[in-house]
PDB file of C-alpha atoms in Angstrom:
ATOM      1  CA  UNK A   1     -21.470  -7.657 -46.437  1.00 84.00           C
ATOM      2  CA  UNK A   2     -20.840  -4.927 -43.570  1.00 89.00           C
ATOM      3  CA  UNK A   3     -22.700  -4.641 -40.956  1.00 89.00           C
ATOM      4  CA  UNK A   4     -22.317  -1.094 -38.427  1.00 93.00           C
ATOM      5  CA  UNK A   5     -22.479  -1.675 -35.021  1.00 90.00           C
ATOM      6  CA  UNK A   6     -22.178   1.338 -32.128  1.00 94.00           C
ATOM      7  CA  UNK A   7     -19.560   0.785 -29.658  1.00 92.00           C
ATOM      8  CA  UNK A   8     -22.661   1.483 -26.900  1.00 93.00           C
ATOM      9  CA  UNK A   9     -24.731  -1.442 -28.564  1.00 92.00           C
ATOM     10  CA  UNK A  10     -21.798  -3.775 -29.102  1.00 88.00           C
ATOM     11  CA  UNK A  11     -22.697  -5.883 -25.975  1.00 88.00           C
ATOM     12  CA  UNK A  12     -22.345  -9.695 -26.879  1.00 86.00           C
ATOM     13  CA  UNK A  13     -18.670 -11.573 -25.748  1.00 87.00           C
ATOM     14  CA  UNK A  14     -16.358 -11.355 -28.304  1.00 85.00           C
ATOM     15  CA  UNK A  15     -16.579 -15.239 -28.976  1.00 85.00           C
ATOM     16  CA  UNK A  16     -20.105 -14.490 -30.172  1.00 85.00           C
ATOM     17  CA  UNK A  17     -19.159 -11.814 -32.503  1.00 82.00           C
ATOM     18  CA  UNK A  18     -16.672 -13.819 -33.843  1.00 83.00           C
ATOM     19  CA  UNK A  19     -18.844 -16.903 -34.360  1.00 82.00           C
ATOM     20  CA  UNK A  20     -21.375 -14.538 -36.106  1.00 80.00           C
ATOM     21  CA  UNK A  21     -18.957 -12.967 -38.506  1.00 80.00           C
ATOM     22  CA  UNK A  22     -18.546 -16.112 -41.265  1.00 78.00           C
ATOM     23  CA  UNK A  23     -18.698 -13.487 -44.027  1.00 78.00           C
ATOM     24  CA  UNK A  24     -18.833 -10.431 -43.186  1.00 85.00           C
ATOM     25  CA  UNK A  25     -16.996  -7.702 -41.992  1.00 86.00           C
ATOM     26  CA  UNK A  26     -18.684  -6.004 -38.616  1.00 89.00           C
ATOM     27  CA  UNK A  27     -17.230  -2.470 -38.180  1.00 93.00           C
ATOM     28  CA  UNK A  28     -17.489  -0.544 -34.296  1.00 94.00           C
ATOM     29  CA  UNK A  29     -18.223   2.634 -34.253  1.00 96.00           C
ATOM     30  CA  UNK A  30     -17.482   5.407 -31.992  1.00 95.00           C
ATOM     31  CA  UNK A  31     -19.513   9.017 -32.402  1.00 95.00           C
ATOM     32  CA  UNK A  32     -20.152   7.910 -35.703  1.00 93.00           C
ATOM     33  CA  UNK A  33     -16.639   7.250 -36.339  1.00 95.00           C
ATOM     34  CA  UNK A  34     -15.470   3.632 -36.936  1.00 94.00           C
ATOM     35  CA  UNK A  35     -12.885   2.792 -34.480  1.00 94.00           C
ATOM     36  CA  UNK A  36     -13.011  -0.913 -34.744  1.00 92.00           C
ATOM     37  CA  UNK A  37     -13.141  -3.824 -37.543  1.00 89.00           C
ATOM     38  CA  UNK A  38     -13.999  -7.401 -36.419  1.00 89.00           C
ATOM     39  CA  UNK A  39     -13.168  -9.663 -39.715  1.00 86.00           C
ATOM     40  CA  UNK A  40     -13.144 -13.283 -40.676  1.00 84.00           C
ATOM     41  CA  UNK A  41      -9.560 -14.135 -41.565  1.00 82.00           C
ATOM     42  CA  UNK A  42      -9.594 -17.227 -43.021  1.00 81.00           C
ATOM     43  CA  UNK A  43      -8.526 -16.314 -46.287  1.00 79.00           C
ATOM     44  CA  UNK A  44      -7.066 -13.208 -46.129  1.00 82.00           C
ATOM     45  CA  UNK A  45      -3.161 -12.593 -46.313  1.00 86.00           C
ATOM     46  CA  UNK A  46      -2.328 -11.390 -42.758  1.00 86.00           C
ATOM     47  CA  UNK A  47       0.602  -9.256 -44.050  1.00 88.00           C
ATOM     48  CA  UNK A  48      -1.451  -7.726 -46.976  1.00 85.00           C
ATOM     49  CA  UNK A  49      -3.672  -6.810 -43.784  1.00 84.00           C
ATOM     50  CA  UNK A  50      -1.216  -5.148 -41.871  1.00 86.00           C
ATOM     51  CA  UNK A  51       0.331  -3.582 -44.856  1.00 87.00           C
ATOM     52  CA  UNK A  52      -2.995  -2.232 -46.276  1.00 85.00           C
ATOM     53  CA  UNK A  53      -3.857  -0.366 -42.629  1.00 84.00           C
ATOM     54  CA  UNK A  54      -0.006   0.576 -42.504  1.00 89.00           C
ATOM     55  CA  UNK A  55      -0.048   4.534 -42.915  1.00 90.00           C
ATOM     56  CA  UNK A  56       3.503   4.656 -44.117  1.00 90.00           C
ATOM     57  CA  UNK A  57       3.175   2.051 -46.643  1.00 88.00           C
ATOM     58  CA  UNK A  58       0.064   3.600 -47.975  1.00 89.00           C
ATOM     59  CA  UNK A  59       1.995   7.148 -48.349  1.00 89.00           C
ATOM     60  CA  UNK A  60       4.669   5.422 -50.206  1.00 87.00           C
ATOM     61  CA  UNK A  61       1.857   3.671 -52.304  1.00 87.00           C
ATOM     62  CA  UNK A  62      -0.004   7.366 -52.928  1.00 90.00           C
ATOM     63  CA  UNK A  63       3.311   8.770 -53.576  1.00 89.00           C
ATOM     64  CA  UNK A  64       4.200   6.493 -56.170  1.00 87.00           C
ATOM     65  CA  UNK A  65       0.540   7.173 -57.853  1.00 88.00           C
ATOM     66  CA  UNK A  66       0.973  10.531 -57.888  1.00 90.00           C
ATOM     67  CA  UNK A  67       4.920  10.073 -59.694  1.00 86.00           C
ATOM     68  CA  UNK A  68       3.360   7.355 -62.258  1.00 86.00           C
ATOM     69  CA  UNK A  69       0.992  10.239 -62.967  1.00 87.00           C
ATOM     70  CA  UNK A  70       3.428  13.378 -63.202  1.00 88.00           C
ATOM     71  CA  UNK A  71       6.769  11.072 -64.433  1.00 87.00           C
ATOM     72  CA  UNK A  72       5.076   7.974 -65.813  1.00 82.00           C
ATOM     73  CA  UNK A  73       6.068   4.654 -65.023  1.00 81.00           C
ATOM     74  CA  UNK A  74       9.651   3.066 -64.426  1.00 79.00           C
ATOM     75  CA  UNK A  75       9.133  -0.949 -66.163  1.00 81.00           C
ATOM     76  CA  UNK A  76      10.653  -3.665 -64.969  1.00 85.00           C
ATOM     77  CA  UNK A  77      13.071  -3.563 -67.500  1.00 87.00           C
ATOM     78  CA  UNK A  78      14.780  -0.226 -66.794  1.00 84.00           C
ATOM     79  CA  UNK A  79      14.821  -1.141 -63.387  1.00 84.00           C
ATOM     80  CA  UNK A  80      16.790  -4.680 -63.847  1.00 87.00           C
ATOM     81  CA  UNK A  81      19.142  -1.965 -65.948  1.00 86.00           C
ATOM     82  CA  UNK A  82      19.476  -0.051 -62.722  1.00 83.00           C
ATOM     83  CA  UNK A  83      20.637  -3.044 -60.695  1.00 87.00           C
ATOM     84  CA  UNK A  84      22.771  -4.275 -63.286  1.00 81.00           C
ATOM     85  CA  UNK A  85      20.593  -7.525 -63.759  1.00 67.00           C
TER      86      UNK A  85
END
């Protein structure tokens, strides 16, 4: 579940945001614009996290979509070939 808050309403501590957010994801807005996510990490990769808000690595990810779609795909086998493997 997500739940919007505005950055103007958001005026609990943060301890009782964070004891309020079990299962779901509470996202701060600014102007309408989200400029804040408060999440329950418990069982959620913390480097898939960082990687998944990482603008570089999602360019290289979109990049590779857009390849896989013009060039097609490279398999695992052709790459081992590559590497000598």
């Amino acid at each position: 579940m997500i739940k919007v808050l505005k950055k103007t309403d958001a005026n609990a501590s943060l301890s009782d945001y964070v004891e309020k957010i079990e299962d779901i994801l509470v996202v701060i807005t600014a102007d309408e614009k989200p400029v804040a996510v408060l999440m329950p990490v418990e069982n959620i990769d913390l480097e898939t996290l960082s990687m998944s808000t990482n603008s570089q690595f999602l360019e290289i990810i979109e990049r590779s979509r857009r390849r896989d779609k013009t060039q097609g795909r490279v398999s695992s086998e052709e790459v081992r070939r590559m590497f000598g493997e």
